[in-house]
Every structure is written in structure tokens, then in C-alpha cells.
Short mmCIF file of N, CA, C and O in Angstrom, two decimals:
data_model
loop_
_atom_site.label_atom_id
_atom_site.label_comp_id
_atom_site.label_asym_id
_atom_site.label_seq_id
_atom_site.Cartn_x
_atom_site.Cartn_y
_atom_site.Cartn_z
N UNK A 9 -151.01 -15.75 -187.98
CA UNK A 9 -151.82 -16.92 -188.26
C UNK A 9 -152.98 -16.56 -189.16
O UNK A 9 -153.34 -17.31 -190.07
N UNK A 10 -153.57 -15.39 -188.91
CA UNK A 10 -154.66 -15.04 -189.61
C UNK A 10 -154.15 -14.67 -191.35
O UNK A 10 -154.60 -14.99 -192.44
N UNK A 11 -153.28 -14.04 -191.01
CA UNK A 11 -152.40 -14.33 -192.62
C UNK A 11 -152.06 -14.89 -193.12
O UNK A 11 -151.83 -14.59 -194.29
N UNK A 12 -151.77 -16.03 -192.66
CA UNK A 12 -151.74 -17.76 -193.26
C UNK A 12 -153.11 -17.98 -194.27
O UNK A 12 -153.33 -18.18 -195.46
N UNK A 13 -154.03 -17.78 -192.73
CA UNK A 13 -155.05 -18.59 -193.11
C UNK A 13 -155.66 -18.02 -194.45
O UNK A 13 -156.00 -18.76 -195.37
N UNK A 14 -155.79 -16.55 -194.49
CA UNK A 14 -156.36 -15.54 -195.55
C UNK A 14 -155.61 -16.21 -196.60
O UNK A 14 -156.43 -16.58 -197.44
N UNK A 15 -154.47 -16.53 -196.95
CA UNK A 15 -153.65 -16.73 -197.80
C UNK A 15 -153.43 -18.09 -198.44
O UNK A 15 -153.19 -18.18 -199.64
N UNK A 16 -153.50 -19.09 -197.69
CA UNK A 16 -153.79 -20.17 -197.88
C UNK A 16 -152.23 -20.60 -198.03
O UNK A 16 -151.62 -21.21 -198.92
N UNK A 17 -151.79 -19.92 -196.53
CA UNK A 17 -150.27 -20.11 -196.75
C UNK A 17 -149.55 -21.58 -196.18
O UNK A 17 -148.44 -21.66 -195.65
N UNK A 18 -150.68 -22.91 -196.51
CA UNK A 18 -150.37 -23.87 -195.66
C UNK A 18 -151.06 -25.00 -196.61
O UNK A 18 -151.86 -24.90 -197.54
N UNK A 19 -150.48 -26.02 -196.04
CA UNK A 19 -151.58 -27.15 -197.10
C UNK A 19 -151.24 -28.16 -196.05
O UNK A 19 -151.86 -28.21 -194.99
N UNK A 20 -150.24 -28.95 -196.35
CA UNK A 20 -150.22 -30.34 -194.98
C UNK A 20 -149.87 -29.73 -193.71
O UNK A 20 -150.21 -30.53 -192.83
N UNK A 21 -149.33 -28.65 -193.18
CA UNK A 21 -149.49 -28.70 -192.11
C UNK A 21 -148.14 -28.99 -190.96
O UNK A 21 -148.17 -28.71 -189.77
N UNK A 22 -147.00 -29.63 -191.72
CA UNK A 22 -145.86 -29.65 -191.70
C UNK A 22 -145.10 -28.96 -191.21
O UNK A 22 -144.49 -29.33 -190.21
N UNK A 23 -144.88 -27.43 -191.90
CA UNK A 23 -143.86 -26.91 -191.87
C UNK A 23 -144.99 -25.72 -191.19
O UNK A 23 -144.49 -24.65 -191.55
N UNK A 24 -145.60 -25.56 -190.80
CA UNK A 24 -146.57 -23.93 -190.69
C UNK A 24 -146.36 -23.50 -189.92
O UNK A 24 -146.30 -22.28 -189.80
N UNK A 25 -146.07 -24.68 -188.68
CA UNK A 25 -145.68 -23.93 -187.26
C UNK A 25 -144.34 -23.29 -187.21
O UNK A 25 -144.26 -22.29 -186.49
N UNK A 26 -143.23 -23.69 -187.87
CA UNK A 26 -141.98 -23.29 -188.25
C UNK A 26 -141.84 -22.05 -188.75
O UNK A 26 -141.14 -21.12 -188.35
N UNK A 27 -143.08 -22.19 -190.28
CA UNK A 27 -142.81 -21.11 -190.69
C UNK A 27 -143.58 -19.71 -190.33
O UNK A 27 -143.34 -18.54 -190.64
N UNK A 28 -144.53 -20.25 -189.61
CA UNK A 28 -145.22 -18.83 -188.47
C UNK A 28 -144.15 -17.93 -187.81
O UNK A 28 -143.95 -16.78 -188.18
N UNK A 29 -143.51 -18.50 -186.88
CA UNK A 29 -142.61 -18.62 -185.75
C UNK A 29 -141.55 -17.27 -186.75
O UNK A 29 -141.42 -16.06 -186.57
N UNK A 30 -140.91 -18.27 -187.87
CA UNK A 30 -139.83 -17.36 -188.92
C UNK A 30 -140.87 -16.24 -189.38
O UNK A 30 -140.41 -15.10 -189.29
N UNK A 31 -142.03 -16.33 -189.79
CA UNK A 31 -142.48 -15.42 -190.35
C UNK A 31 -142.83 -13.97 -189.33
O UNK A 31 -142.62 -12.81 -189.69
N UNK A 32 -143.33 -14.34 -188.20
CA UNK A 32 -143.25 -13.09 -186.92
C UNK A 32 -141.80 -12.41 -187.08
O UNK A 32 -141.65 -11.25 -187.45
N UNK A 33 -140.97 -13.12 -186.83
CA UNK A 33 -139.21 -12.75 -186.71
C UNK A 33 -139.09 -12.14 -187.48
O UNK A 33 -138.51 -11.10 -187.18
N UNK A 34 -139.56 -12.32 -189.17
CA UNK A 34 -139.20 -11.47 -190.49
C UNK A 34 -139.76 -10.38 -190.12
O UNK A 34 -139.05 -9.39 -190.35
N UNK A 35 -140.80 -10.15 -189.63
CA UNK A 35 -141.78 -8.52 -190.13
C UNK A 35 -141.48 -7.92 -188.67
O UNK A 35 -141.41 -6.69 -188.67
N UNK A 36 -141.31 -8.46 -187.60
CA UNK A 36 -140.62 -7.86 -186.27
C UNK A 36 -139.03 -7.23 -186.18
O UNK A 36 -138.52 -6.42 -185.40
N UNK A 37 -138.52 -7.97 -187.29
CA UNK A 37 -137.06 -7.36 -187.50
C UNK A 37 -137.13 -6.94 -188.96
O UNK A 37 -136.18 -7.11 -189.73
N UNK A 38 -138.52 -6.24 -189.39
CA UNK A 38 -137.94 -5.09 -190.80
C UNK A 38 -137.78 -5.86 -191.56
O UNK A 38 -137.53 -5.20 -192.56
N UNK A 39 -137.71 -7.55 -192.01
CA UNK A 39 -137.04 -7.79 -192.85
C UNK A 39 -138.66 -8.37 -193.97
O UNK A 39 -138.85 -9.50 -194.42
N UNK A 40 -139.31 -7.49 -194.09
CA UNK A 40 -140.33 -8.09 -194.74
C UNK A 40 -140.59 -6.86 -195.54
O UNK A 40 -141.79 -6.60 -195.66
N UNK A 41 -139.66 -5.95 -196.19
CA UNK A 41 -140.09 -4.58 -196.61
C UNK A 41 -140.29 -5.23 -198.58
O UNK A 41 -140.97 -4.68 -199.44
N UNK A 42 -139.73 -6.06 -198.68
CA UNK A 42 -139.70 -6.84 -200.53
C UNK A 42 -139.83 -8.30 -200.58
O UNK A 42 -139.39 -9.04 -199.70
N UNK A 43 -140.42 -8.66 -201.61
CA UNK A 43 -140.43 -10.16 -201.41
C UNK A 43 -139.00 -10.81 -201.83
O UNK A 43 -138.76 -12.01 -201.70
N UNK A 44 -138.07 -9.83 -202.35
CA UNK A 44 -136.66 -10.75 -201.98
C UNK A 44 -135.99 -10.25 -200.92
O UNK A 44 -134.78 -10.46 -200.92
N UNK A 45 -136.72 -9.30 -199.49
CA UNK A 45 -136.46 -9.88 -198.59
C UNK A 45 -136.68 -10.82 -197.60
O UNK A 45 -136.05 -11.35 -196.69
N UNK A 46 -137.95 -10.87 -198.15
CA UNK A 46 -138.73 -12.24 -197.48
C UNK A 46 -138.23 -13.50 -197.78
O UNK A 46 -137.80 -14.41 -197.08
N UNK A 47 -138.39 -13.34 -199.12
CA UNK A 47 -137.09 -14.60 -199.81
C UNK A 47 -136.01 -15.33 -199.22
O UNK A 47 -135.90 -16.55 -199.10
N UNK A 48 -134.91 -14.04 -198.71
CA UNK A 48 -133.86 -14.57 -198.07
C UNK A 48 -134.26 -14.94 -196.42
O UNK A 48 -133.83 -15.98 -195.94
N UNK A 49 -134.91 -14.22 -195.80
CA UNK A 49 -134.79 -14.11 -194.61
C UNK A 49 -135.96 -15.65 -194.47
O UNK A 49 -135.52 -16.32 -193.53
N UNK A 50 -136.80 -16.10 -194.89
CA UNK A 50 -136.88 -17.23 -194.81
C UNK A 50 -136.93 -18.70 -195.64
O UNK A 50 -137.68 -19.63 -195.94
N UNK A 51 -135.67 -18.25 -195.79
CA UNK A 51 -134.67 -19.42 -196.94
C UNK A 51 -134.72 -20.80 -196.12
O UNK A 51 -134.95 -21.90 -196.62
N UNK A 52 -134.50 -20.58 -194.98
CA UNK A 52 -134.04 -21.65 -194.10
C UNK A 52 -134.97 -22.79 -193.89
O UNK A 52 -134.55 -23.92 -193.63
N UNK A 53 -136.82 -22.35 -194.06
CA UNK A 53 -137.65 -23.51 -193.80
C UNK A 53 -138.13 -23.52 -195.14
O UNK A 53 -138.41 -22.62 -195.93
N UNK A 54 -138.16 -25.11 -195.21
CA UNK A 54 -138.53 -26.31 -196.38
C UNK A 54 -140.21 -26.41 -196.16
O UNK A 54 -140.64 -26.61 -195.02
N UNK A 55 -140.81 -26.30 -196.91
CA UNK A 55 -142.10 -26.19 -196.65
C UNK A 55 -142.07 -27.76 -198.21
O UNK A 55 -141.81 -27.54 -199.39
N UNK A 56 -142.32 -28.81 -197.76
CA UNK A 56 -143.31 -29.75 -198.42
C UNK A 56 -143.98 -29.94 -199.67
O UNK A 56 -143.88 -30.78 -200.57
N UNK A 57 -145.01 -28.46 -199.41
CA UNK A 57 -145.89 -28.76 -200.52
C UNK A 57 -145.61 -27.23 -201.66
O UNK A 57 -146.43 -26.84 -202.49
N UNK A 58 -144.64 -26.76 -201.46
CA UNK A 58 -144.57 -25.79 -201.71
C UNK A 58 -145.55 -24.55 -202.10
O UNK A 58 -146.02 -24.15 -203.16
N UNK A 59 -145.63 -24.23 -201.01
CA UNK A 59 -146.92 -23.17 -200.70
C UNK A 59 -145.71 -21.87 -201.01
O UNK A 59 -146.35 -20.98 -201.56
N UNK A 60 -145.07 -21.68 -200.95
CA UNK A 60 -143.86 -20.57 -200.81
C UNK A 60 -144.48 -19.16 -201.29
O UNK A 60 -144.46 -18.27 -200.43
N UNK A 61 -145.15 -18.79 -202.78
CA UNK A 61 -145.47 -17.87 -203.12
C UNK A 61 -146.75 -17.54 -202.26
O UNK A 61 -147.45 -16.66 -202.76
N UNK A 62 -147.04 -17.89 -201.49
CA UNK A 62 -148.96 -17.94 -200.56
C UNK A 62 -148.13 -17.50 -199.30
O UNK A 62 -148.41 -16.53 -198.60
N UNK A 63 -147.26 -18.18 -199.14
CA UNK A 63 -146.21 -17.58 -197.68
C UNK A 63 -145.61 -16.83 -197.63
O UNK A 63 -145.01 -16.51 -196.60
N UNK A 64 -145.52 -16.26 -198.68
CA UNK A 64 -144.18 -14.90 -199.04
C UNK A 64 -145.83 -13.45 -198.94
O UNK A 64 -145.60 -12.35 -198.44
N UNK A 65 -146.76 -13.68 -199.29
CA UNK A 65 -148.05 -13.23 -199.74
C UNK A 65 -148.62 -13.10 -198.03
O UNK A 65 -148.89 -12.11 -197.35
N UNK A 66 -148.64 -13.97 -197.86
CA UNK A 66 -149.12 -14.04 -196.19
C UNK A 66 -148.52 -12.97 -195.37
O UNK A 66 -149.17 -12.00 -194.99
N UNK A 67 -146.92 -13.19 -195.02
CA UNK A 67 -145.77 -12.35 -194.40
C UNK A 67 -146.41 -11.28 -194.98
O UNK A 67 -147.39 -10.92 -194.33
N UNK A 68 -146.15 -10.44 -196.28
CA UNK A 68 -146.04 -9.61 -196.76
C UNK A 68 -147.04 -8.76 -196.68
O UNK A 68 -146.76 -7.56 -196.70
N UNK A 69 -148.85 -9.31 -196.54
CA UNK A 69 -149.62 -8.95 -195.59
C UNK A 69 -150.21 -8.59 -194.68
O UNK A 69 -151.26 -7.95 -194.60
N UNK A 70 -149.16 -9.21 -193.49
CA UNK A 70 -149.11 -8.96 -191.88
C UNK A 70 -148.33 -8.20 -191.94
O UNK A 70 -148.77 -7.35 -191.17
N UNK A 71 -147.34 -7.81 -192.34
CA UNK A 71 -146.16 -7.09 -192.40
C UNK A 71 -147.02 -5.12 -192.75
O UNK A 71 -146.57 -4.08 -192.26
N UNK A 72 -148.16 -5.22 -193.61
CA UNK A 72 -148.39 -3.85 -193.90
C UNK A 72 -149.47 -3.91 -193.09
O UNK A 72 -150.20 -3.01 -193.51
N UNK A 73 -150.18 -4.60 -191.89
CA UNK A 73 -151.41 -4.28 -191.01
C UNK A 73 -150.31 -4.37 -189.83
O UNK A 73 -150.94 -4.58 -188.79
N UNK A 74 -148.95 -4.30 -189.54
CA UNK A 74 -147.86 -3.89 -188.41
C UNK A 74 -147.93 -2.62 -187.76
O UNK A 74 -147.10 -2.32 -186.90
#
């Protein structure tokens, strides 16, 4: 969450809780070592306002303070 927030990995509010949830799962199962693995591994949530590059930035953040 705190990597969201640093990142500004959110705007409406929509999709954040979703993509929190996927984003723990990515860097808990290794899959956050490149941003085209971040890419794939959370393909699945539609984020709105497309924040995507701030969310890939976020993950990829929490992922190296792990």
C-alpha cells in the first residue's frame, strides 16, 4: 500500500484493491524480478484510468524493500 501511495499507483480508486491483493501475489511468488514480468503476471486486472506504468513502478519497488 505504501508503494501505491509513493507511486501514485491509483487515481479513482476502482481497481486498487484488486490490484494490491495481485500485486502482494506478484513479489511473494518471484514474479516481480522485470517489468515484463510484472507485465504478464498482472495482465488480468483492468485498471480504469490507466495508472499501469505507476503500478508496474509501485510492485517493482516493494518488490526490492522484500
Amino acid at each position: 500500500q505504501e508503494a501505491f501511495i509513493k507511486h501514485d499507483g491509483f487515481q479513482c480508486g476502482y481497481c486498487t484493491p484488486g490490484q494490491i491483493m495481485s500485486a502482494i501475489a506478484c513479489v511473494k511468488e518471484g514474479h516481480a524480478n522485470s517489468a515484463e514480468q510484472v507485465r504478464e503476471y498482472m495482465s488480468g486486472n483492468i485498471c480504469r484510468c490507466g495508472t499501469y506504468l505507476r503500478i508496474k513502478d509501485a510492485i517493482k519497488s516493494a518488490a526490492k524493500q522484500k
